[in-house]
XYZ file of C-alpha atoms in Angstrom:
719
model
C 100.433 92.063 15.697
C 97.922 91.728 18.514
C 96.150 94.174 20.777
C 96.695 93.032 24.363
C 95.928 94.281 27.838
C 98.228 93.811 30.871
C 96.574 94.215 34.279
C 98.368 95.554 37.337
C 97.685 96.929 40.810
C 96.078 100.339 41.162
C 98.696 103.075 41.027
C 101.269 101.049 39.070
C 99.892 101.674 35.577
C 102.505 104.254 34.533
C 105.309 102.090 35.912
C 103.978 99.146 33.904
C 103.782 101.294 30.764
C 107.517 102.057 31.038
C 108.288 98.380 31.555
C 106.190 97.274 28.570
C 107.842 99.877 26.360
C 111.281 98.614 27.398
C 110.179 95.083 26.470
C 109.283 96.203 22.937
C 105.527 96.816 23.217
C 104.139 99.684 21.135
C 101.167 102.066 21.347
C 101.014 101.633 25.120
C 97.969 103.361 26.599
C 97.311 103.548 30.314
C 93.838 102.563 31.539
C 92.448 102.017 35.008
C 94.022 98.848 36.346
C 96.362 98.202 33.432
C 97.889 99.114 30.078
C 96.695 98.467 26.512
C 99.518 97.674 24.091
C 100.351 96.146 20.718
C 102.873 93.339 20.316
C 104.055 90.742 17.846
C 104.411 87.121 18.954
C 107.942 87.449 20.341
C 107.127 90.644 22.248
C 103.963 89.038 23.596
C 106.009 86.184 25.057
C 108.666 88.576 26.366
C 105.981 90.464 28.287
C 104.639 87.231 29.754
C 108.096 85.982 30.707
C 109.747 89.227 31.802
C 107.102 91.550 33.232
C 107.636 92.065 36.943
C 104.593 94.296 37.370
C 101.802 92.757 35.286
C 99.291 90.551 37.095
C 97.845 89.069 33.918
C 98.215 89.458 30.140
C 94.875 89.294 28.352
C 93.966 88.890 24.672
C 90.628 90.742 24.196
C 88.199 88.765 22.026
C 85.038 90.869 22.120
C 83.547 94.076 23.514
C 79.814 94.739 23.749
C 77.037 96.443 25.685
C 75.259 94.244 28.234
C 71.764 95.161 29.396
C 70.530 91.676 30.303
C 71.806 88.170 30.892
C 70.611 87.336 27.358
C 72.961 90.006 25.952
C 75.807 88.422 27.912
C 74.949 84.924 26.726
C 74.566 86.016 23.081
C 77.924 87.834 23.058
C 79.714 84.736 24.327
C 77.811 82.348 22.047
C 78.705 84.395 18.943
C 82.479 83.965 19.391
C 84.462 81.511 17.251
C 85.721 79.466 20.189
C 87.034 76.649 18.000
C 89.625 79.035 16.600
C 91.011 79.367 20.136
C 90.713 75.893 21.697
C 89.036 72.535 21.083
C 86.546 70.578 23.107
C 89.214 68.448 24.785
C 90.577 71.466 26.659
C 89.283 72.118 30.163
C 88.425 75.742 30.857
C 87.610 78.169 33.664
C 85.776 81.519 33.623
C 87.023 84.390 35.799
C 84.203 86.934 35.988
C 84.767 90.402 37.455
C 82.224 93.181 37.908
C 78.445 93.566 38.042
C 75.648 95.806 36.780
C 71.923 96.193 37.503
C 71.066 92.982 35.633
C 74.137 90.847 36.353
C 74.324 91.297 40.105
C 76.499 88.345 41.057
C 79.848 87.331 39.588
C 78.976 83.640 39.993
C 75.861 84.144 37.897
C 77.875 86.056 35.302
C 80.497 83.303 35.153
C 77.748 80.687 34.764
C 76.189 82.523 31.782
C 79.607 82.866 30.109
C 80.186 79.136 30.652
C 76.748 78.375 29.189
C 77.540 80.393 26.079
C 80.839 78.581 25.532
C 79.574 75.010 25.971
C 76.434 75.722 23.915
C 78.651 77.040 21.099
C 80.546 73.736 20.990
C 77.327 71.731 20.979
C 75.931 73.813 18.106
C 79.115 73.043 16.186
C 78.448 69.351 16.680
C 81.244 68.973 19.186
C 81.318 67.612 22.715
C 80.839 69.988 25.643
C 84.255 70.977 27.042
C 84.675 70.428 30.774
C 85.045 73.140 33.387
C 88.064 72.710 35.685
C 88.397 75.084 38.643
C 91.750 73.714 39.833
C 93.931 73.119 36.764
C 92.250 74.555 33.658
C 93.946 74.407 30.265
C 92.252 77.632 29.176
C 91.212 80.642 31.285
C 88.529 83.002 30.055
C 88.509 86.490 31.584
C 85.201 88.395 31.636
C 85.012 91.998 32.834
C 81.768 93.952 33.307
C 81.617 97.647 34.240
C 78.039 98.965 34.111
C 76.905 98.054 30.611
C 80.421 97.702 29.158
C 81.617 94.119 28.749
C 85.032 92.827 27.672
C 85.670 89.137 26.970
C 89.306 88.025 26.884
C 91.560 85.003 26.752
C 93.997 84.945 29.671
C 97.426 84.069 28.251
C 99.006 83.986 31.719
C 97.182 81.095 33.337
C 97.865 81.546 37.054
C 98.407 85.163 38.107
C 101.892 86.446 37.266
C 102.659 87.483 40.852
C 103.041 83.758 41.548
C 106.710 83.422 40.591
C 107.044 79.910 41.978
C 110.005 80.550 44.265
C 108.099 81.521 47.409
C 107.106 78.271 49.051
C 107.831 79.707 52.483
C 106.479 83.063 53.705
C 106.363 85.024 56.916
C 103.461 87.003 58.349
C 101.574 89.230 55.849
C 103.927 88.705 52.865
C 104.018 91.190 49.991
C 102.879 90.038 46.586
C 105.864 89.648 44.308
C 104.494 92.221 41.836
C 104.064 94.757 44.635
C 107.548 93.994 45.928
C 108.993 94.586 42.446
C 107.151 97.920 42.200
C 108.498 98.986 45.606
C 112.048 98.156 44.482
C 111.625 100.063 41.209
C 110.272 103.110 43.042
C 112.883 103.009 45.793
C 115.609 104.699 43.759
C 117.894 101.658 44.119
C 120.342 101.270 41.232
C 121.465 97.904 39.900
C 125.001 97.173 41.047
C 124.717 99.053 44.354
C 124.135 97.570 47.831
C 120.586 96.916 49.024
C 119.749 96.271 52.689
C 116.405 95.137 54.123
C 116.560 95.336 57.957
C 113.203 93.556 58.456
C 113.247 91.261 55.444
C 110.649 88.666 56.459
C 110.527 85.993 53.749
C 112.950 88.029 51.617
C 110.627 89.044 48.784
C 111.981 92.590 48.306
C 115.588 91.402 48.158
C 114.794 88.441 45.931
C 112.939 90.606 43.401
C 115.839 93.089 43.310
C 118.452 90.334 43.063
C 116.601 88.771 40.132
C 116.614 92.161 38.403
C 120.374 92.413 38.840
C 120.974 88.780 37.862
C 118.752 89.259 34.792
C 116.568 86.317 35.722
C 113.151 86.480 34.081
C 110.546 86.364 36.874
C 108.586 83.580 35.133
C 111.605 81.601 33.918
C 110.637 78.445 35.825
C 106.855 78.581 35.343
C 105.550 75.155 34.328
C 102.072 76.005 33.034
C 100.880 78.885 30.884
C 97.487 80.044 29.746
C 98.607 79.777 26.122
C 99.683 76.097 26.294
C 96.392 74.859 24.781
C 95.605 78.018 22.810
C 95.464 77.467 19.066
C 97.062 80.857 18.444
C 100.189 79.806 20.324
C 103.471 80.185 18.355
C 105.808 77.502 19.786
C 108.876 78.590 17.816
C 108.602 82.231 18.944
C 108.083 81.089 22.524
C 111.086 78.749 22.466
C 113.277 81.518 21.070
C 112.254 83.960 23.807
C 112.634 81.384 26.567
C 115.997 80.094 25.309
C 117.377 83.636 25.209
C 116.182 84.175 28.803
C 117.813 80.937 30.002
C 121.115 81.763 28.299
C 121.124 85.299 29.725
C 120.529 84.011 33.266
C 123.318 81.445 32.904
C 125.733 84.053 31.570
C 125.021 86.394 34.481
C 125.330 83.548 36.981
C 128.774 82.596 35.679
C 129.985 86.156 36.269
C 129.612 85.341 39.975
C 129.403 88.931 41.257
C 130.224 89.779 44.858
C 126.984 89.663 46.896
C 125.704 93.043 48.038
C 122.140 92.213 49.079
C 121.646 91.939 52.839
C 118.580 90.788 54.752
C 118.053 90.891 58.516
C 115.157 89.735 60.685
C 114.649 89.060 64.376
C 112.938 85.694 63.767
C 115.446 82.972 62.873
C 112.641 80.820 61.438
C 111.708 83.540 58.975
C 115.383 83.889 57.978
C 115.425 80.174 57.135
C 112.347 80.634 54.967
C 113.954 83.593 53.186
C 117.093 81.562 52.485
C 115.003 78.754 51.034
C 113.031 81.193 48.856
C 116.249 82.786 47.558
C 117.590 79.334 46.684
C 114.405 78.556 44.742
C 114.671 81.901 42.931
C 118.273 81.256 41.874
C 119.728 84.231 43.781
C 120.911 82.669 47.046
C 124.518 83.393 46.053
C 123.723 87.127 45.904
C 121.972 87.604 49.263
C 123.341 87.332 52.782
C 120.654 86.708 55.393
C 121.296 87.103 59.107
C 119.232 87.070 62.293
C 119.396 90.510 63.921
C 117.336 92.902 66.039
C 116.553 96.288 64.486
C 117.988 97.966 67.596
C 121.385 96.452 66.732
C 121.217 97.234 62.994
C 124.651 98.000 61.531
C 125.761 98.947 58.036
C 127.158 95.724 56.512
C 129.222 97.624 53.911
C 132.709 98.318 55.237
C 134.290 99.977 52.177
C 132.183 103.127 52.364
C 130.086 102.296 49.294
C 126.637 103.886 49.380
C 123.432 102.042 48.662
C 119.757 101.819 49.563
C 117.874 100.618 52.622
C 114.491 99.241 51.644
C 111.910 97.975 54.076
C 108.307 96.961 54.623
C 108.238 97.112 58.443
C 105.330 95.700 60.456
C 102.188 97.774 60.605
C 98.633 97.006 61.621
C 95.158 98.269 62.255
C 94.885 96.805 65.760
C 95.463 99.490 68.348
C 97.062 97.001 70.666
C 100.155 96.979 68.460
C 100.661 100.756 68.547
C 103.171 101.190 71.425
C 105.548 98.522 70.111
C 105.267 99.864 66.558
C 106.025 103.429 67.627
C 109.128 102.243 69.423
C 110.128 100.080 66.455
C 109.892 102.922 63.933
C 111.619 105.354 66.298
C 114.578 103.036 66.850
C 114.676 102.243 63.116
C 114.968 105.949 62.256
C 117.714 106.340 64.835
C 119.741 103.432 63.399
C 119.326 104.718 59.847
C 120.814 108.087 60.811
C 123.637 106.541 62.834
C 124.642 103.772 60.428
C 123.622 104.759 56.895
C 124.778 108.338 56.338
C 124.760 109.185 52.624
C 122.456 106.269 51.755
C 118.940 106.338 50.351
C 116.078 104.727 52.258
C 112.651 103.670 51.016
C 110.004 102.578 53.516
C 106.600 101.095 52.666
C 103.817 101.236 55.271
C 100.050 101.550 55.718
C 100.633 103.962 58.630
C 101.938 107.376 57.481
C 101.829 108.513 61.097
C 104.196 105.686 62.051
C 106.584 106.831 59.333
C 106.653 110.194 61.118
C 108.302 108.372 64.034
C 111.378 107.831 61.827
C 112.012 111.571 62.151
C 113.292 111.733 58.565
C 112.169 114.133 55.846
C 111.033 112.348 52.679
C 111.742 113.806 49.250
C 109.384 111.523 47.294
C 106.358 109.465 48.145
C 104.024 107.106 46.308
C 100.594 105.731 47.115
C 99.769 102.060 46.660
C 97.443 99.297 47.771
C 98.502 96.210 49.673
C 95.370 94.090 49.498
C 92.633 96.209 51.119
C 95.110 98.529 52.859
C 95.941 102.010 51.599
C 99.715 102.289 51.835
C 102.413 104.854 51.194
C 106.035 104.452 50.126
C 108.360 107.258 51.207
C 111.898 107.788 49.914
C 114.527 109.493 52.062
C 118.048 110.801 51.554
C 119.975 110.250 54.788
C 122.453 112.938 55.704
C 126.049 112.003 54.860
C 127.435 113.741 57.966
C 128.674 111.162 60.463
C 127.440 111.604 64.027
C 129.942 111.920 66.834
C 129.449 109.782 69.938
C 128.118 112.828 71.782
C 125.738 113.610 68.953
C 124.593 109.988 68.839
C 123.770 110.175 72.545
C 121.886 113.420 71.931
C 120.095 111.824 69.002
C 119.196 108.782 71.062
C 117.900 111.005 73.824
C 115.804 112.957 71.339
C 114.232 109.783 70.037
C 113.502 108.564 73.539
C 112.101 111.852 74.756
C 110.296 113.235 71.737
C 109.779 110.741 68.918
C 106.929 112.658 67.344
C 107.293 115.674 65.075
C 108.988 118.621 66.744
C 106.599 120.929 64.905
C 103.604 119.430 66.687
C 103.234 121.984 69.490
C 100.044 120.375 70.803
C 101.856 117.042 71.226
C 104.690 118.795 73.040
C 102.142 120.438 75.342
C 100.778 116.990 76.128
C 104.252 115.629 76.909
C 104.985 118.604 79.158
C 101.698 118.187 81.025
C 102.305 114.485 81.548
C 105.829 115.144 82.827
C 104.516 117.796 85.230
C 101.822 115.419 86.522
C 104.360 112.656 87.077
C 106.579 114.871 89.228
C 103.621 115.823 91.376
C 101.718 112.531 91.621
C 104.511 109.972 91.827
C 106.081 111.702 94.821
C 102.700 111.677 96.591
C 102.022 108.049 95.587
C 105.357 106.871 96.957
C 104.677 108.635 100.253
C 101.234 107.000 100.443
C 102.488 103.510 99.597
C 100.596 103.330 96.293
C 101.661 101.439 93.183
C 98.510 102.086 91.127
C 97.367 105.624 90.336
C 96.299 107.972 87.553
C 98.901 110.164 85.845
C 96.710 111.986 83.333
C 92.936 112.367 83.063
C 91.935 114.209 79.875
C 93.786 117.299 81.134
C 94.022 118.768 77.611
C 90.980 118.855 75.289
C 92.980 117.583 72.305
C 94.071 114.466 74.190
C 90.933 112.900 75.616
C 92.444 109.917 77.336
C 93.460 108.563 80.721
C 96.915 107.281 81.662
C 97.271 105.003 84.691
C 100.352 103.465 86.254
C 100.245 99.957 87.690
C 103.707 99.369 89.192
C 106.026 99.145 86.157
C 103.135 99.071 83.624
C 101.195 101.904 81.998
C 97.608 101.698 80.731
C 96.492 104.295 78.185
C 92.719 104.456 77.794
C 91.452 106.486 74.879
C 87.902 107.720 75.300
C 86.232 107.023 71.960
C 86.060 110.316 70.008
C 82.737 111.663 68.667
C 81.824 110.653 65.132
C 82.341 114.214 63.889
C 86.070 114.088 64.739
C 88.260 113.232 61.740
C 89.455 109.637 62.145
C 92.960 110.338 60.819
C 93.389 113.321 63.122
C 92.239 111.261 66.091
C 94.611 108.455 65.139
C 97.549 110.863 64.845
C 96.859 112.308 68.284
C 96.712 108.849 69.781
C 100.073 108.020 68.210
C 101.499 111.271 69.577
C 100.138 110.501 73.038
C 101.510 106.955 73.117
C 104.867 108.133 71.797
C 105.065 110.870 74.425
C 104.007 108.475 77.179
C 106.721 105.997 76.220
C 109.291 108.789 76.112
C 108.318 110.583 79.322
C 107.783 107.494 81.488
C 110.695 105.543 79.987
C 108.843 102.230 80.328
C 109.442 99.244 78.058
C 107.090 99.182 75.078
C 105.692 95.762 75.967
C 104.570 97.189 79.306
C 102.313 99.843 77.800
C 98.731 98.687 77.230
C 96.371 100.637 74.996
C 92.564 100.466 75.240
C 89.646 102.301 73.686
C 86.951 103.023 76.259
C 83.316 103.524 75.254
C 80.133 103.823 77.259
C 79.346 100.449 78.769
C 75.839 99.176 79.325
C 74.580 96.010 80.913
C 76.665 92.930 80.213
C 79.057 94.794 77.912
C 81.069 95.931 80.913
C 81.938 92.297 81.675
C 82.902 91.201 78.155
C 86.348 89.711 77.814
C 88.808 91.476 75.514
C 91.654 88.949 75.483
C 92.785 85.727 77.086
C 96.397 86.349 78.058
C 95.934 85.551 81.737
C 98.713 87.932 82.750
C 98.187 88.893 86.407
C 100.486 90.720 88.809
C 99.802 92.490 92.087
C 100.094 96.104 93.175
C 100.250 97.487 96.696
C 97.743 99.967 98.114
C 98.007 101.164 101.719
C 99.550 97.825 102.694
C 97.041 95.684 100.774
C 98.168 93.517 97.859
C 95.711 93.355 94.966
C 95.863 91.331 91.758
C 95.371 93.255 88.497
C 94.991 92.127 84.890
C 95.635 94.901 82.373
C 94.831 93.119 79.111
C 91.952 90.662 79.368
C 89.129 92.979 80.466
C 88.110 96.572 79.906
C 88.723 97.253 83.608
C 91.800 96.044 85.425
C 90.337 94.568 88.603
C 90.904 97.725 90.624
C 88.886 100.966 90.490
C 91.535 103.563 91.277
C 89.114 106.385 92.100
C 87.667 104.375 95.051
C 91.053 104.065 96.738
C 90.241 106.407 99.659
C 86.866 104.745 100.131
C 88.608 101.381 100.521
C 91.069 102.888 103.003
C 88.170 104.366 104.991
C 86.366 101.015 105.064
C 89.526 99.375 106.410
C 89.621 101.935 109.220
C 85.902 101.443 110.008
C 85.824 97.631 109.861
C 87.705 96.600 113.016
C 85.708 94.023 115.012
C 82.714 94.273 112.656
C 80.831 91.954 110.344
C 81.382 93.461 106.892
C 79.251 93.006 103.767
C 80.558 93.899 100.286
C 77.771 93.915 97.667
C 78.459 94.175 93.919
C 81.944 93.356 95.125
C 83.781 93.082 91.762
C 87.226 91.609 92.639
C 86.815 92.123 96.386
C 89.392 94.898 96.876
C 87.183 96.597 99.518
C 86.912 93.252 101.277
C 90.699 92.983 101.477
C 90.985 96.397 103.139
C 88.209 95.551 105.593
C 89.803 92.206 106.442
C 93.257 93.744 106.905
C 91.618 96.427 109.071
C 90.492 93.781 111.539
C 86.951 92.909 110.437
C 85.405 90.113 112.513
C 84.062 88.583 109.269
C 83.523 89.552 105.644
C 80.870 88.493 103.155
C 81.558 89.216 99.484
C 78.720 88.934 96.945
C 78.930 89.272 93.160
C 77.143 87.748 90.185
C 80.386 86.919 88.341
C 82.270 83.731 89.129
C 85.317 85.232 87.412
C 85.440 88.155 89.810
C 84.695 86.023 92.863
C 87.613 83.750 91.968
C 89.681 86.904 91.614
C 88.539 88.020 95.080
C 89.511 84.618 96.471
C 93.002 84.993 95.010
C 93.235 88.437 96.616
C 92.402 86.881 99.991
C 95.072 84.215 99.519
C 97.621 86.817 98.407
C 97.130 88.703 101.680
C 97.294 85.554 103.852
C 93.710 85.987 105.066
C 91.955 83.012 106.670
C 89.175 81.780 104.389
C 87.072 80.681 107.415
C 86.319 84.292 108.309
C 85.664 85.413 104.743
C 82.700 84.172 102.741
C 82.371 84.433 98.952
C 78.881 84.176 97.442
C 78.038 84.018 93.739
C 74.539 85.449 93.269
C 72.446 88.239 91.823
C 73.069 90.772 94.598
C 69.526 92.144 94.589
C 67.899 88.719 94.776
C 70.360 87.591 97.457
C 69.665 90.725 99.488
C 65.908 90.128 99.552
C 66.439 86.637 100.981
C 69.336 87.419 103.329
C 68.593 86.615 107.008
C 71.937 87.751 108.471
C 72.828 91.149 109.877
C 75.966 93.246 109.406
C 77.634 96.173 111.151
C 79.225 97.699 108.052
C 77.886 97.417 104.505
C 79.621 98.677 101.389
C 77.536 98.795 98.244
C 78.827 100.086 94.901
C 76.201 99.068 92.331
C 76.420 99.671 88.570
C 74.675 102.728 87.185
C 72.548 100.539 84.951
C 72.334 96.833 84.222
C 70.099 94.561 82.166
C 72.098 91.359 82.488
C 70.259 88.219 81.374
C 71.134 86.697 84.739
C 69.072 89.357 86.537
C 65.285 89.076 86.857
C 64.751 92.802 86.267
C 66.792 95.692 84.939
C 68.568 97.939 87.407
C 68.825 101.746 87.453
C 70.651 103.283 90.401
C 68.657 106.534 90.343
C 65.310 104.799 90.059
C 65.993 101.872 92.388
C 68.320 103.136 95.122
C 65.533 103.585 97.719
C 64.371 99.986 97.282
C 68.004 98.946 97.721
C 68.272 100.988 100.947
C 65.063 99.480 102.261
C 66.578 95.987 101.994
C 69.933 97.117 103.352
C 68.334 98.664 106.460
C 66.624 95.342 107.176
C 70.000 93.545 107.499
C 71.826 96.448 109.184
C 72.462 96.114 112.914
C 71.593 98.974 115.262
C 74.303 101.635 115.098
C 75.495 100.047 111.831
C 76.722 102.003 108.814
C 76.095 101.799 105.082
C 78.690 103.227 102.681
C 76.957 103.739 99.341
C 78.838 104.719 96.198
C 77.988 104.934 92.499
C 79.339 106.473 89.326
C 76.193 108.107 87.948
C 76.826 111.733 87.064
C 74.166 113.978 88.514
C 72.894 111.343 90.931
C 70.358 112.809 93.370
C 69.730 111.152 96.715
C 66.032 110.850 97.590
C 66.282 112.289 101.123
C 62.526 112.378 101.642
C 62.148 108.637 100.972
C 65.220 107.936 103.088
C 63.684 109.787 106.023
C 60.552 107.666 105.683
C 62.816 104.591 105.980
C 64.405 106.039 109.104
C 67.787 106.604 107.449
C 69.947 109.702 107.168
C 72.630 110.275 104.507
C 75.754 112.409 104.484
C 77.646 112.930 101.219
C 81.409 112.398 101.503
C 82.273 112.482 97.767
C 84.911 115.190 98.165
C 86.573 113.322 101.029
C 86.876 110.157 98.896
C 88.365 111.912 95.875
C 92.144 111.242 95.804
C 94.782 113.644 94.510
C 95.140 111.899 91.141
C 91.397 112.332 90.436
C 90.931 115.854 91.788
C 90.255 117.248 88.287
C 87.313 114.885 87.809
C 84.911 115.905 90.586
C 82.073 113.786 89.214
C 83.884 110.494 88.689
C 81.904 109.037 91.596
C 79.679 110.063 94.463
C 79.833 108.523 97.915
C 77.486 108.592 100.922
C 77.509 107.396 104.527
C 74.058 106.289 105.747
C 72.980 105.459 109.277
C 69.782 104.792 111.210
C 68.157 107.928 112.591
């Protein structure tokens, strides 16, 4: 009899204990990360061959206290290694853990290796070689503070590597985790199992092997005990032969297949089919390409079973709208097609599981790599839905996919719907395709929602650090869900961004490289926007009335647009009949954008000049004069391409001094900025011979009327 230790993923220890007991192990004791047990030779091999949950099976050789690297070395050196393997065997040390003296696992592994090879030399033997790729023997060393355990790894490669999965999809589950999910799902052998988003088929394959009584390691070629002197070949052959015969017997029964896998990607389906073939269960599983929105119950005889699934989930916020829609539709199809069935869904996003709109009766926590995940089990109502009820259900999912008990979320949806009725009617009358629908109206939902034709941009203002991250995440999910439901837009046309305070060059940093541009109309002007690649879209919506005013003022005039961004003010001035326009910006990207805007509006390039330069440096050297100047500088900038930093409060008088120099008699300067609390220096302006009139209220459109301080705007003229 031997004392052994089987490792497993965190949270699966009790499940592994039950499995080991069923395999004949005795005195099973749960520990963190595994189970201690006692087994004879046959049981030891059964555990290695049959365990679906164990990651490794270890034979502990020594335990000691480690206070220095010398203690570690001495413990290893004192072992009788020749009783376990000879010098011709290649070995590898897996070292896990650290303490105050052994601070690096590589150093720990090196000291264990030193102790082993020095032992052989002291016995008058050759030094055994280390082999990192294909070792004959694996030594497992575990250090937790001063406690050290030295073991022989009887598994060899980790036991989650079954050998059948040569082809995988995106983010595949480990086979051991997949087996645990199946065991916790409530699925019973002999009943149907459906995976609507099966990926590479791991969940179905693990379940099918359970039903077919195929040992998960039946086809493993190399074991950690192959070169171990304690290996009992006759006991191993008996255990393996029994497993082979059992699998063959079950295969010859040729049961009717009742495992069904669906996935939208036909390439992934091909991989799943190949994996099932390798695992010996291809005859039990039917794979088919299918969209979750068209999911149907494949069982026609009324037999009940289990739906099991590991749907997509992710940490990137950009995936949120599509995921919310996916889970919402999935929940709808479950209720319509699988009445009376059980369902078990595994995800790292509990808030996404809420979008299923199902009440779970059991749930389990687990880890998938670094991700904290949850598995929830559901019992789907057996009452069939009438066509009318299905329509009502579908409408409910579309219009309120979040929890009906979340009154704050419902308030948000109601506010958004009210805003849409008011603003969209006005926008249509004005000839506007880009406008704001919601601007942090409710304190619990601190975000902005903008429409750009048939697209929606949701910008979340980054919450303070004292706000609970999970609570903030849930509210964002609620907001996106409500926005999708209320606006009715396609999920791939909702863009989600997190907006933080921008300083200097950060405001120009690229977020993506999709290159997806389309144009929107604004008072007759056509303007290109890009909703994904940059923090801003190419069009500042709050300056819409200012642009319209400039178009009305520009007829017959030479117009200058400084800090021009994508040149939208230039387009309005040109369409308004400007004699000429000059557009200056430091960014080549935005100047190219402005050029495309000119082309889009069929404006003659000969009249419209684009200049790439530091606006302040260009202004000091400019020797032309203009009738109408629009300047909308940043609040602050310290770009490396500028000679000095810029602060609009500190430097606006110097800017006006240079602008007056190039302003024709009776000319006008329109000056705008976004600094809250900006104060015009009237005294210094008077010394320059300029007067200023604030027109901020007149340039604030209906969709920004709640945000009085979003910008300030001034008209300046020569006294």
